[in-house]
Short mmCIF file of C-alpha atoms in Angstrom, two decimals:
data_model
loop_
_atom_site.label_atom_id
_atom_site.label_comp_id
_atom_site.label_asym_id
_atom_site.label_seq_id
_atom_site.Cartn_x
_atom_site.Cartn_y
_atom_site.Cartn_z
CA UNK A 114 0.00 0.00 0.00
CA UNK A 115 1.32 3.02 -0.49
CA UNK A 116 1.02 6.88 0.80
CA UNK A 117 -1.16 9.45 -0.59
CA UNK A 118 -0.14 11.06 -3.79
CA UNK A 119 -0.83 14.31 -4.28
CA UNK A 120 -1.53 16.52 -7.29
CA UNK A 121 -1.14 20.21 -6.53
CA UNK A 122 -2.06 22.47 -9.28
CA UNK A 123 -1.71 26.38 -9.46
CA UNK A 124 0.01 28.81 -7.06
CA UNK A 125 3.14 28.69 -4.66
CA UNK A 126 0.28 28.63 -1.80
CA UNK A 127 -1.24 25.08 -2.84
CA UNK A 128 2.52 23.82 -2.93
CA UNK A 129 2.57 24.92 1.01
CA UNK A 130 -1.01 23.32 1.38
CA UNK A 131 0.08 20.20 -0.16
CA UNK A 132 2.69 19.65 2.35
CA UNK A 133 0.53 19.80 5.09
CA UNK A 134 -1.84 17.82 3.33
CA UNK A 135 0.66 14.98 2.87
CA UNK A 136 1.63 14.45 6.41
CA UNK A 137 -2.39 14.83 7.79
CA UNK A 138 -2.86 11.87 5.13
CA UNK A 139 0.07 9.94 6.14
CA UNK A 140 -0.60 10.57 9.79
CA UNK A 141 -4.49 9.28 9.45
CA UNK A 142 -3.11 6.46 7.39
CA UNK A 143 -4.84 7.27 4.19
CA UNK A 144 -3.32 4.76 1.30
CA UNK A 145 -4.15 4.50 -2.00
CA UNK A 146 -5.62 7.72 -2.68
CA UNK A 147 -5.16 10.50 -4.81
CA UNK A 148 -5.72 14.31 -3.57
CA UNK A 149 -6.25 16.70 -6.37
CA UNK A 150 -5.31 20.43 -5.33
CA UNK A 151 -7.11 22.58 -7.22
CA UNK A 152 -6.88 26.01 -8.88
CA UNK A 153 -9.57 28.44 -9.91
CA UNK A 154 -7.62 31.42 -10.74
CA UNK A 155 -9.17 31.26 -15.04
CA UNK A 156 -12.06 28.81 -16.59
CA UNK A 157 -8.68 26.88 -18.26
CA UNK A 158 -7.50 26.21 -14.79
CA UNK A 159 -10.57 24.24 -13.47
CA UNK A 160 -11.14 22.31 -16.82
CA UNK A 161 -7.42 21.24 -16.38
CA UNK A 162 -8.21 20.10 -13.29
CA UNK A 163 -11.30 18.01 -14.21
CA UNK A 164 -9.43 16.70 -16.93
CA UNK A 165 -6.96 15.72 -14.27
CA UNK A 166 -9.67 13.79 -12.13
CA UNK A 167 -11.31 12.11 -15.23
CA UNK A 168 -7.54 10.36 -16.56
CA UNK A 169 -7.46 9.58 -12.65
CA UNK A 170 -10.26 7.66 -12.68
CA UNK A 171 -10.33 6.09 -16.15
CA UNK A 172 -6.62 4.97 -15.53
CA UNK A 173 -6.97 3.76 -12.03
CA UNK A 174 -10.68 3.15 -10.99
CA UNK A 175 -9.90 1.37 -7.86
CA UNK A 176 -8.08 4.71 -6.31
CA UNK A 177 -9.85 7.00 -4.26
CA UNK A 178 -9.76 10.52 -5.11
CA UNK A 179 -9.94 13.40 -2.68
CA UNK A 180 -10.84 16.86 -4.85
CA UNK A 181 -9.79 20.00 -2.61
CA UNK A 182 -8.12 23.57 -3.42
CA UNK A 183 -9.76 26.88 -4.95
CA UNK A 184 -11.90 25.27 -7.70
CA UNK A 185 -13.22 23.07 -5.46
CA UNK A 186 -14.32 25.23 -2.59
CA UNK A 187 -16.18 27.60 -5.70
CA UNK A 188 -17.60 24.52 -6.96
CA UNK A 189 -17.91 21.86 -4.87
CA UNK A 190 -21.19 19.93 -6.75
CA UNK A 191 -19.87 20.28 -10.14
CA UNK A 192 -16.23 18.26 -8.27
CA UNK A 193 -18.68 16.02 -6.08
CA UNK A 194 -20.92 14.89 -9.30
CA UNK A 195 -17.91 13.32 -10.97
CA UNK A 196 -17.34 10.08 -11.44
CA UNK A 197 -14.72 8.49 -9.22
CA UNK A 198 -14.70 11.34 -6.51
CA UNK A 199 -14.66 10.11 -3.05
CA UNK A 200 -14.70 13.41 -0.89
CA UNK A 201 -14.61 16.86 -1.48
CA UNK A 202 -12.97 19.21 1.03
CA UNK A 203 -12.85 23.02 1.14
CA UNK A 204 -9.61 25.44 1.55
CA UNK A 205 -9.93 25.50 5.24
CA UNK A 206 -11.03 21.80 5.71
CA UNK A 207 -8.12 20.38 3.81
CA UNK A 208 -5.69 21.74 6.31
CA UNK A 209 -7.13 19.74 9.18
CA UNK A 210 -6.59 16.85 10.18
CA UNK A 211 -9.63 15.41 11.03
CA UNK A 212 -10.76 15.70 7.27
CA UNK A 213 -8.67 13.00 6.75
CA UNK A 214 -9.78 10.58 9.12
CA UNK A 215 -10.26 7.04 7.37
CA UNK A 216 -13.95 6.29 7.71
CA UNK A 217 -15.14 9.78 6.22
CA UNK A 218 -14.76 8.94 2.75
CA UNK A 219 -14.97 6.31 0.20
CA UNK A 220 -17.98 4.42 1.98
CA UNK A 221 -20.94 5.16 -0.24
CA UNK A 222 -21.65 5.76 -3.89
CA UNK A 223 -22.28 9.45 -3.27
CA UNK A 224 -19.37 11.51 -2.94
CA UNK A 225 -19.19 13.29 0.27
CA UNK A 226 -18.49 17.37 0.54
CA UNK A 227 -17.16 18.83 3.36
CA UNK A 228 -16.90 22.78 2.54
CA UNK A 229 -17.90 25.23 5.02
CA UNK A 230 -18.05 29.20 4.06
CA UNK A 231 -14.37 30.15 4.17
CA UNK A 232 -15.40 34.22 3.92
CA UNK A 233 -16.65 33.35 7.54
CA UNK A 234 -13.06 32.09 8.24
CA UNK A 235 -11.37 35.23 10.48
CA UNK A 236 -7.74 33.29 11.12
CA UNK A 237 -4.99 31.43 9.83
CA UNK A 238 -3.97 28.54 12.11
CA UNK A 239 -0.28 27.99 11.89
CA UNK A 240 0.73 24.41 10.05
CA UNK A 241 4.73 23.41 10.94
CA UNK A 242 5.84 21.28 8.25
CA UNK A 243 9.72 20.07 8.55
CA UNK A 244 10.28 20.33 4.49
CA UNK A 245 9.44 20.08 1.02
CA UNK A 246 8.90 16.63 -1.32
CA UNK A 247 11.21 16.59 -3.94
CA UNK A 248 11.80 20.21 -4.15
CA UNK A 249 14.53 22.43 -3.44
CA UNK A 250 13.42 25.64 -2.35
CA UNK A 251 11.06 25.82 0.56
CA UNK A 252 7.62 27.49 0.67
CA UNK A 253 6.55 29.56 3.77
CA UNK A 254 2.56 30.65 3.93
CA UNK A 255 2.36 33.88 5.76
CA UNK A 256 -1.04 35.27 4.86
CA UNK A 257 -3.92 33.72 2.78
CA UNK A 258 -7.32 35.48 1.59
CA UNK A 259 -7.98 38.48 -0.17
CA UNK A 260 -9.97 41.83 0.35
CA UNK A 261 -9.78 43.24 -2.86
CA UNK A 262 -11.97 42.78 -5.13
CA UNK A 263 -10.66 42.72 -8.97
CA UNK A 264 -12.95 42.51 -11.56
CA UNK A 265 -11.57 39.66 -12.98
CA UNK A 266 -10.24 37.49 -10.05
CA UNK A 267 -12.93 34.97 -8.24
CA UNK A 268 -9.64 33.64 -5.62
CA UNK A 269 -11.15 36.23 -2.65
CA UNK A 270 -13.84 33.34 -3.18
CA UNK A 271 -11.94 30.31 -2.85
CA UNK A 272 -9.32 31.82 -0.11
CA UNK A 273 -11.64 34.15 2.14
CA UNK A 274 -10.55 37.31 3.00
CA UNK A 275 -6.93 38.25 4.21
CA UNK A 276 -5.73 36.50 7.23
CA UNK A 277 -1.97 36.85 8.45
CA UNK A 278 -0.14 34.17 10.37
CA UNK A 279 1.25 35.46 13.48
CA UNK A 280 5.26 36.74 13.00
CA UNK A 281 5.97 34.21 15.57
CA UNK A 282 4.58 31.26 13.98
CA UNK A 283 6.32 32.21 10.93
CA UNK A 284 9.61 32.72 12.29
CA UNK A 285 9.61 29.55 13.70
CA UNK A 286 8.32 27.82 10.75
CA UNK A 287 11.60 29.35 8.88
CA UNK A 288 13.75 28.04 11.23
CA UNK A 289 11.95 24.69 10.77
CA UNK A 290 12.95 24.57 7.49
CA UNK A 291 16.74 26.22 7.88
CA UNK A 292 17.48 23.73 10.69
CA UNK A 293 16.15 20.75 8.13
CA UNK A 294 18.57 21.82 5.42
CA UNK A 295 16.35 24.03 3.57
CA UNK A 296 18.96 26.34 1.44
CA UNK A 297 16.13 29.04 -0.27
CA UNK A 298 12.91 29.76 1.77
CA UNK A 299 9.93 31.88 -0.39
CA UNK A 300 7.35 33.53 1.85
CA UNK A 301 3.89 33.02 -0.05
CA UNK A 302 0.36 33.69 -0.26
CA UNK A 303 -2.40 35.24 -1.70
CA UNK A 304 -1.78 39.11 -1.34
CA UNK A 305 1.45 38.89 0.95
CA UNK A 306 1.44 42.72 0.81
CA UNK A 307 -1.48 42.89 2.65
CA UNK A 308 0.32 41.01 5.80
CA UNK A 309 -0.52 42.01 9.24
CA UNK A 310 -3.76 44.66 8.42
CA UNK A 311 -5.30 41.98 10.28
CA UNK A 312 -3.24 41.34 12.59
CA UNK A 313 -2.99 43.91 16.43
CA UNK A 314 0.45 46.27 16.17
CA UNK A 315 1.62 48.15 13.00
CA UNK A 316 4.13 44.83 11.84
CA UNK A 317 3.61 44.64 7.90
CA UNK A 318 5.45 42.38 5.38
CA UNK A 319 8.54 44.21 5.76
CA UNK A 320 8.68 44.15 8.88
CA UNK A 321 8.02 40.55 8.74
CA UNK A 322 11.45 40.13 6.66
CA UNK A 323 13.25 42.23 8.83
CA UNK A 324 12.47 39.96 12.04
CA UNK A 325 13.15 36.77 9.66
CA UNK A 326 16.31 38.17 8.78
CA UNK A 327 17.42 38.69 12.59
CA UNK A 328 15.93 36.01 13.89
CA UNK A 329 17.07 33.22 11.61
CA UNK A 330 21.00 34.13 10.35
CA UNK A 331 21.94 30.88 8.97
CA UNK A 332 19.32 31.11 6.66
CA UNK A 333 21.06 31.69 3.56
CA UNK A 334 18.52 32.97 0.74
CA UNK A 335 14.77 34.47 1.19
CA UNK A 336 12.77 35.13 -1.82
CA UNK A 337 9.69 36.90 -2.07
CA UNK A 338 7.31 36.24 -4.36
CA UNK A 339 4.43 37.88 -6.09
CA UNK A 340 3.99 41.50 -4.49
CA UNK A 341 1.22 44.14 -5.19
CA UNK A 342 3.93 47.35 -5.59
CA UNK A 343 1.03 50.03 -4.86
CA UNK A 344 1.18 48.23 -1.14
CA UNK A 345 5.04 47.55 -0.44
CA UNK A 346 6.11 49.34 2.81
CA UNK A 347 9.32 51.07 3.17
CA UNK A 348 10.58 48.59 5.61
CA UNK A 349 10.32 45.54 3.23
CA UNK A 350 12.18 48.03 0.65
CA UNK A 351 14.84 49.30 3.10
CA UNK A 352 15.61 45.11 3.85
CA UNK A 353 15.89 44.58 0.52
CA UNK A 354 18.29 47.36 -0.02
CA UNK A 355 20.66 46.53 2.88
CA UNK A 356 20.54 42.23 2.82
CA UNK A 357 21.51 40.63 0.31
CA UNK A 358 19.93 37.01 1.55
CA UNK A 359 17.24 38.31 0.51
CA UNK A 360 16.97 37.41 -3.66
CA UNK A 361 16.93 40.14 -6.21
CA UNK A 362 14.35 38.87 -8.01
CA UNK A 363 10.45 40.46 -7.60
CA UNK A 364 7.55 39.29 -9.05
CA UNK A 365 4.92 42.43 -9.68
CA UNK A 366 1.40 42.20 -9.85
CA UNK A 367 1.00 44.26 -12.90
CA UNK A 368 -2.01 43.18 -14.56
CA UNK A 369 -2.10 45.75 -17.48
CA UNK A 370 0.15 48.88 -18.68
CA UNK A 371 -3.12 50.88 -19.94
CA UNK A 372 -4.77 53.21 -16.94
CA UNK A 373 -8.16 52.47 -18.27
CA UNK A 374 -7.92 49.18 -18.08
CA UNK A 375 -6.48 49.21 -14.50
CA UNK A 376 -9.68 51.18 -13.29
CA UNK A 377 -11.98 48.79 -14.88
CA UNK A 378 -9.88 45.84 -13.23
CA UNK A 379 -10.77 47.47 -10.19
CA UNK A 380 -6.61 47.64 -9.41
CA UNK A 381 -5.06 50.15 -7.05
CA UNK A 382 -2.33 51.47 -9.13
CA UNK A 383 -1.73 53.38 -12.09
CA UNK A 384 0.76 52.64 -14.97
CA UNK A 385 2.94 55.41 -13.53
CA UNK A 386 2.92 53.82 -10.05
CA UNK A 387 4.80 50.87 -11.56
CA UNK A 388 7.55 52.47 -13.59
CA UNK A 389 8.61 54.72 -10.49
CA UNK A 390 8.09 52.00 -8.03
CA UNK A 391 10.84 49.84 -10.36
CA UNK A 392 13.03 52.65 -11.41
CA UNK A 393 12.81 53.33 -6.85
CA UNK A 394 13.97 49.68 -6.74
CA UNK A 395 16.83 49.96 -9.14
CA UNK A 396 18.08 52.87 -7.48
CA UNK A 397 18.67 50.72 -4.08
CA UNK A 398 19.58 47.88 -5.56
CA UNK A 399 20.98 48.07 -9.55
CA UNK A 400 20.63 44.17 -10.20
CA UNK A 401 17.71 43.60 -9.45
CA UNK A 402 15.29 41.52 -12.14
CA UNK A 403 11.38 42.34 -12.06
CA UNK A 404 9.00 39.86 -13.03
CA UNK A 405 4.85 40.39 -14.02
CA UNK A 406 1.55 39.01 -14.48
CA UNK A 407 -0.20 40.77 -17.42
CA UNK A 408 -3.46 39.99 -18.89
CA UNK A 409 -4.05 39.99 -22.86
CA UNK A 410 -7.28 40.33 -23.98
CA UNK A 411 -9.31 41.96 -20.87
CA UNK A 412 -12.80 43.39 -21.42
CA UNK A 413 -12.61 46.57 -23.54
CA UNK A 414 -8.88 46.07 -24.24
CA UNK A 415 -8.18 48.48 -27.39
CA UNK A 416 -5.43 47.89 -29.61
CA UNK A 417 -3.88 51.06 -28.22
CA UNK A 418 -4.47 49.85 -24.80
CA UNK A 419 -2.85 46.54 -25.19
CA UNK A 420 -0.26 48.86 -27.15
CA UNK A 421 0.56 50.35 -23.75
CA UNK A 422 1.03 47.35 -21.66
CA UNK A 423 3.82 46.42 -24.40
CA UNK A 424 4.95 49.41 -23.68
CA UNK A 425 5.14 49.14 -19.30
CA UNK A 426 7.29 45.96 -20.36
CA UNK A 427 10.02 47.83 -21.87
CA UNK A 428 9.79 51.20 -19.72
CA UNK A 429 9.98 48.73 -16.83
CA UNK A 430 12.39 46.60 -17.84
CA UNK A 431 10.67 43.69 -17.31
CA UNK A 432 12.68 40.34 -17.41
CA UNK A 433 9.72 37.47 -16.33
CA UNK A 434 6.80 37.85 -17.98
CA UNK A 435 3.96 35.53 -16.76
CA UNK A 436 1.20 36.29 -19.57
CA UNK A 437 -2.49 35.27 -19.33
CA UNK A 438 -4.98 35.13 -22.12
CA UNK A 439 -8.58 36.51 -20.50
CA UNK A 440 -10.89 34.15 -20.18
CA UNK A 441 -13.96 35.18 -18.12
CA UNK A 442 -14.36 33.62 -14.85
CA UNK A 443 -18.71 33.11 -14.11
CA UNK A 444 -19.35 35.26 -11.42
CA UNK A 445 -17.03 37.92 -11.63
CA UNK A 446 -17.94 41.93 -12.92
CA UNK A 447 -15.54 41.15 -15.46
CA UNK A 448 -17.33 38.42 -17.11
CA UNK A 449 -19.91 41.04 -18.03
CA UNK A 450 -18.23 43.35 -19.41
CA UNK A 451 -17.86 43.78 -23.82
CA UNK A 452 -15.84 41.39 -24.36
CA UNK A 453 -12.45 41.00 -26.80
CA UNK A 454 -12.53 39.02 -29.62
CA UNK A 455 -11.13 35.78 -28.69
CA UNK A 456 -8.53 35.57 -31.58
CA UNK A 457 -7.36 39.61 -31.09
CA UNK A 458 -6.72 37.86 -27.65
CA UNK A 459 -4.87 34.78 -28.19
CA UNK A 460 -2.81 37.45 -30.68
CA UNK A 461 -2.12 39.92 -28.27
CA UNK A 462 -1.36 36.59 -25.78
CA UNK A 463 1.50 35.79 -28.26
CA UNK A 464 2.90 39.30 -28.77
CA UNK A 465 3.67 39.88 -25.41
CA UNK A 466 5.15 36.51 -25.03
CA UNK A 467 7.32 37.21 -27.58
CA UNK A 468 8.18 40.08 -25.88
CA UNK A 469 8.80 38.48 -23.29
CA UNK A 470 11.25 36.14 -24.52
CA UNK A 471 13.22 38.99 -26.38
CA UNK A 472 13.46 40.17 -23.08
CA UNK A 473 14.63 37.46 -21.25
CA UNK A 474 16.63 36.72 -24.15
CA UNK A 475 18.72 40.10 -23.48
CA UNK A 476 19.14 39.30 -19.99
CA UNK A 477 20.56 35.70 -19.83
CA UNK A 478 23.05 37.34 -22.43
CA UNK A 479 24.29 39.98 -20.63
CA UNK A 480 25.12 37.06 -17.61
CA UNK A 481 27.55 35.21 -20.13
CA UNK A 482 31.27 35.79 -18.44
CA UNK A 483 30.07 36.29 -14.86
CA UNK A 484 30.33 34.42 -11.94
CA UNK A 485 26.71 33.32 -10.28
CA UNK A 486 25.34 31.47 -7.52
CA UNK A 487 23.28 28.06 -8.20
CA UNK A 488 20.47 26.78 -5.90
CA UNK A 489 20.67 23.52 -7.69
CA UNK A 490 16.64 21.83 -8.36
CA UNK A 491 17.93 19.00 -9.96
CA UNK A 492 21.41 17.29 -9.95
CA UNK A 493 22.17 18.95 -13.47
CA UNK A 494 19.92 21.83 -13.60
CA UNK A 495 19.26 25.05 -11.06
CA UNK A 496 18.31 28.82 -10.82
CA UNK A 497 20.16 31.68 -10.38
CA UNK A 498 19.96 34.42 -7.43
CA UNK A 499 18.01 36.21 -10.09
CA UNK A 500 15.70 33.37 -10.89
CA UNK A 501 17.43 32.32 -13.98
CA UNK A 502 17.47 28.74 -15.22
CA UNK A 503 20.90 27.70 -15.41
CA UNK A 504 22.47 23.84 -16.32
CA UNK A 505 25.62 22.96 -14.92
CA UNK A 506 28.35 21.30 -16.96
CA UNK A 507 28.55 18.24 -13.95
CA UNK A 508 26.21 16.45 -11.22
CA UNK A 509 26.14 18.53 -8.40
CA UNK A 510 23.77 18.07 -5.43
CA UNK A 511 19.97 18.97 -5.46
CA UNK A 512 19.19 21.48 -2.76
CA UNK A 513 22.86 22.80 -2.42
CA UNK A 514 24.36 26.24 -3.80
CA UNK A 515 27.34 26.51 -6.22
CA UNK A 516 29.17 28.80 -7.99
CA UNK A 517 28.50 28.54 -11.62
CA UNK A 518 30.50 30.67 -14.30
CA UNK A 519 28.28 31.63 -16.94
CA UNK A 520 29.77 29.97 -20.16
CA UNK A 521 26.65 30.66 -22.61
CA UNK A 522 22.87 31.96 -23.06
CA UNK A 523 20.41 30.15 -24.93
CA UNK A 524 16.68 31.70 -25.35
CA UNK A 525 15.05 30.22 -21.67
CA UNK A 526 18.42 29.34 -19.96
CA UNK A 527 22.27 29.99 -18.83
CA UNK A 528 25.13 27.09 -19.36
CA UNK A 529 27.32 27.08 -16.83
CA UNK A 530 30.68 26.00 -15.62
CA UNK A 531 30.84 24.78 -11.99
CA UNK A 532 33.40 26.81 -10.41
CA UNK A 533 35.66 24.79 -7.40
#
C-alpha cells in the first residue's frame, strides 16, 4: 500500500497546502488515494483540473480521489458529481486533520463534501511542516485570503478574506525549514502585501522580513514572491536594499500597462505607479530583475491599450513575464463586461510573449562571463539568485548552492561552468 499522492495544481500557496496535506494523510493512514489540489484562478485552470480527475479515474478506478483547493471550494457539486470522486474538502477543511480521518470517505456511492463558508473564516492557524517533497526551495505561507476585489479574479472566493499568520509562527516555521537543510525559503500567499492589516500592532510584510532576517542568520537565501507594488512598505524596501539574503528577483502584480484598463480591473495602481516604483527599486539595488503578471485580452482592451502594456514591459524593464490570455471567470464583474474578440486575444497573448522572450533573451546574455550562484533543483539543472534557469556542466547536489561561471545563453536558460 502506499502513501497518498498528491496533485497540486496552481500557485506557490497550494505547494505549502500540499505539504501539510501529505503528512495529515500519512498521519491518518490514508493509502491509495489520490488528492487533487485545485486552482480556480481562469475557466482553463478548473477544466485542467477536471481533466486531471477524469484520466485519474479512467486509468486507475480502484483509487480513491480526494478533490480540494480553490476550484473546489467555488464549486464543490460540479467536483462532487464526478465520477470516481470520493470526498470533497474546502480550503480551510483540507488543512485539518480530522478531514482525513479514514472512515469519512470512500464508503458510499455518493461523494461526500465537506466545505464550510471560508469568507466566515477570520484566522490562519499555523501548520509546521519540517520540508518540502522533492523540491529544493522551501515554501513559507504567511497570509492567505484576499480583500480586494478585482474585476476579474474569483480567488477572494476560494481563499476568504486576508488573514496573516502570526510573525511568531512564521519565524519559527523558517527556522523549521533552515534547521532541516532548507537552502532558499519563499514567503507566499495570496496578497502577501497585505500582511498584518489583520493582525494587532503596526508589523507589515517588511517588517516581517526584517524579524526573519534577525531572527534566523543561517538562513542563507529568502525570496519573495508575487507583491502588489502600490502596497510595499518602506521597511520591506529598506531590507531589501541593505541584505543581500534576501533574492533580487520580484515578481509584480502588474495586470495591465493601460490606466483604463487598470480602473476597470478594479486595481489600485496606475501605470505610472509601476515604472517609479521599479526605477525606486533599481536605485537601491541596480541588479535587481522584475518579473509580471499581465493579462491579454481583458474586457474593452483596445489595440492602443494593449499597445501600452507592451509598452510598461520595456519602460519597466521587465525580465519574467507571466502572460495570461482573459478568459472570463462566471461570477465575476468582469465576465460582463464587452468582451475582446477571442482571436485579437490569443494574438495579443503571443505578442507579449514574444516580448517576453526577447526580453529574457537580453538578460541571460548579458550574464555570459560572470560568476553566479546556483540553488541547484535537480542534480544537473538550477536557478540563479536572479531566478534564472541555469544547467551545470557536472552532477552537483539537489538542494545545495554553487558557484556557476556563466559559459553561454540560450533563449530560456544559462550554461554554466561549476566553479571549485
Amino acid at each position: 500500500m502506499a502513501d497518498a499522492e498528491i496533485i497540486s495544481m496552481g500557485c506557490r500557496l497550494n505547494a505549502f497546502d500540499a505539504e501539510v496535506m501529505r503528512a495529515h494523510a500519512h498521519d491518518a493512514g490514508v493509502e491509495d488515494t489520490v488528492i487533487v489540489n485545485t486552482c480556480a484562478v481562469t475557466g482553463e485552470a478548473v477544466r485542467q483540473a477536471q481533466q486531471t480527475i477524469r484520466k485519474i479515474t479512467r486509468e486507475r478506478p480502484q483509487t480513491r480521489v480526494i478533490v480540494t483547493g480553490c476550484a473546489a471550494q467555488i464549486e464543490p457539486q460540479r467536483f462532487a458529481a464526478m465520477e470516481g470522486v470520493d470526498l470533497v474538502l474546502g480550503n480551510e477543511e483540507k488543512l485539518k486533520p480530522e478531514s482525513y480521518g479514514f472512515n469519512d470517505f470512500g464508503i458510499s456511492e455518493e461523494a461526500q463534501v465537506k466545505v464550510s463558508n471560508i469568507m466566515e473564516v477570520r484566522e490562519t492557524a499555523p501548520h509546521m511542516i519540517d520540508g518540502f517533497s522533492g523540491r529544493a526551495r522551501s515554501f513559507v505561507q504567511i497570509q492567505t485570503g484576499c480583500d480586494h476585489r478585482c474585476t476579474f479574479c474569483i480567488i477572494p472566493f476560494g481563499r476568504g478574506n486576508a488573514r496573516s499568520v502570526p510573525a511568531g509562527a512564521v519565524v519559527e516555521q523558517v527556522k523549521r525549514l533552515v534547521d532541516g537543510g532548507s537552502c532558499e525559503v519563499v514567503l507566499t500567499g495570496v496578497d502577501i502585501t497585505s500582511y498584518g492589516t489583520d493582525l494587532p500592532g503596526p508589523l507589515r510584510l517588511g517588517g516581517l522580513v526584517q524579524k526573519i532576517l534577525t531572527m534566523v542568520p543561517d538562513l542563507p537565501r529568502l525570496r519573495i514572491s508575487s507583491i502588489d507594488s502600490i502596497e510595499t512598505d518602506v521597511e520591506l524596501l529598506d531590507a531589501f536594499q541593505s541584505d543581500h539574503r534576501i533574492m533580487p528577483h520580484l515578481h509584480l502584480s502588474v495586470q495591465s500597462g493601460d490606466n483604463m484598463i487598470l480602473k476597470r480591473m478594479k486595481r489600485r495602481h496606475l501605470r505610472e505607479h509601476t515604472i517609479s516604483f521599479c526605477e525606486d527599486v533599481r536605485g537601491r539595488r541596480r541588479d535587481v530583475v522584475f518579473g509580471a503578471d499581465i493579462i491579454a485580452g481583458f474586457p474593452t482592451e483596445t489595440e492602443e491599450m494593449f499597445e501600452n502594456s507592451l509598452k510598461l514591459v520595456e519602460e519597466c524593464g521587465l525580465t519574467y513575464l507571466h502572460v495570461f490570455p482573459y478568459s472570463p471567470r462566471p461570477d465575476t464583474p468582469a465576465a460582463r463586461m464587452p468582451q475582446v474578440p477571442k482571436s485579437a486575444i490569443k494574438a495579443r497573448a503571443a505578442r507579449l510573449r514574444t516580448l517576453g522572450t526577447r526580453q529574457l533573451g537580453s538578460y541571460l546574455k548579458e550574464q555570459c562571463g560572470t560568476r553566479l550562484n546556483v540553488l541547484m533543483e535537480t542534480s544537473s539543472a538550477g536557478r540563479t539568485d536572479h531566478y534564472a534557469a541555469i544547467r551545470m556542466d557536472r552532477e552537483l547536489v539537489p538542494g545545495t548552492i554553487v558557484e556557476a561561471e556563466v559559459i553561454g545563453a540560450g533563449a530560456q536558460q544559462l550554461d554554466g561552468r561549476f566553479v571549485q
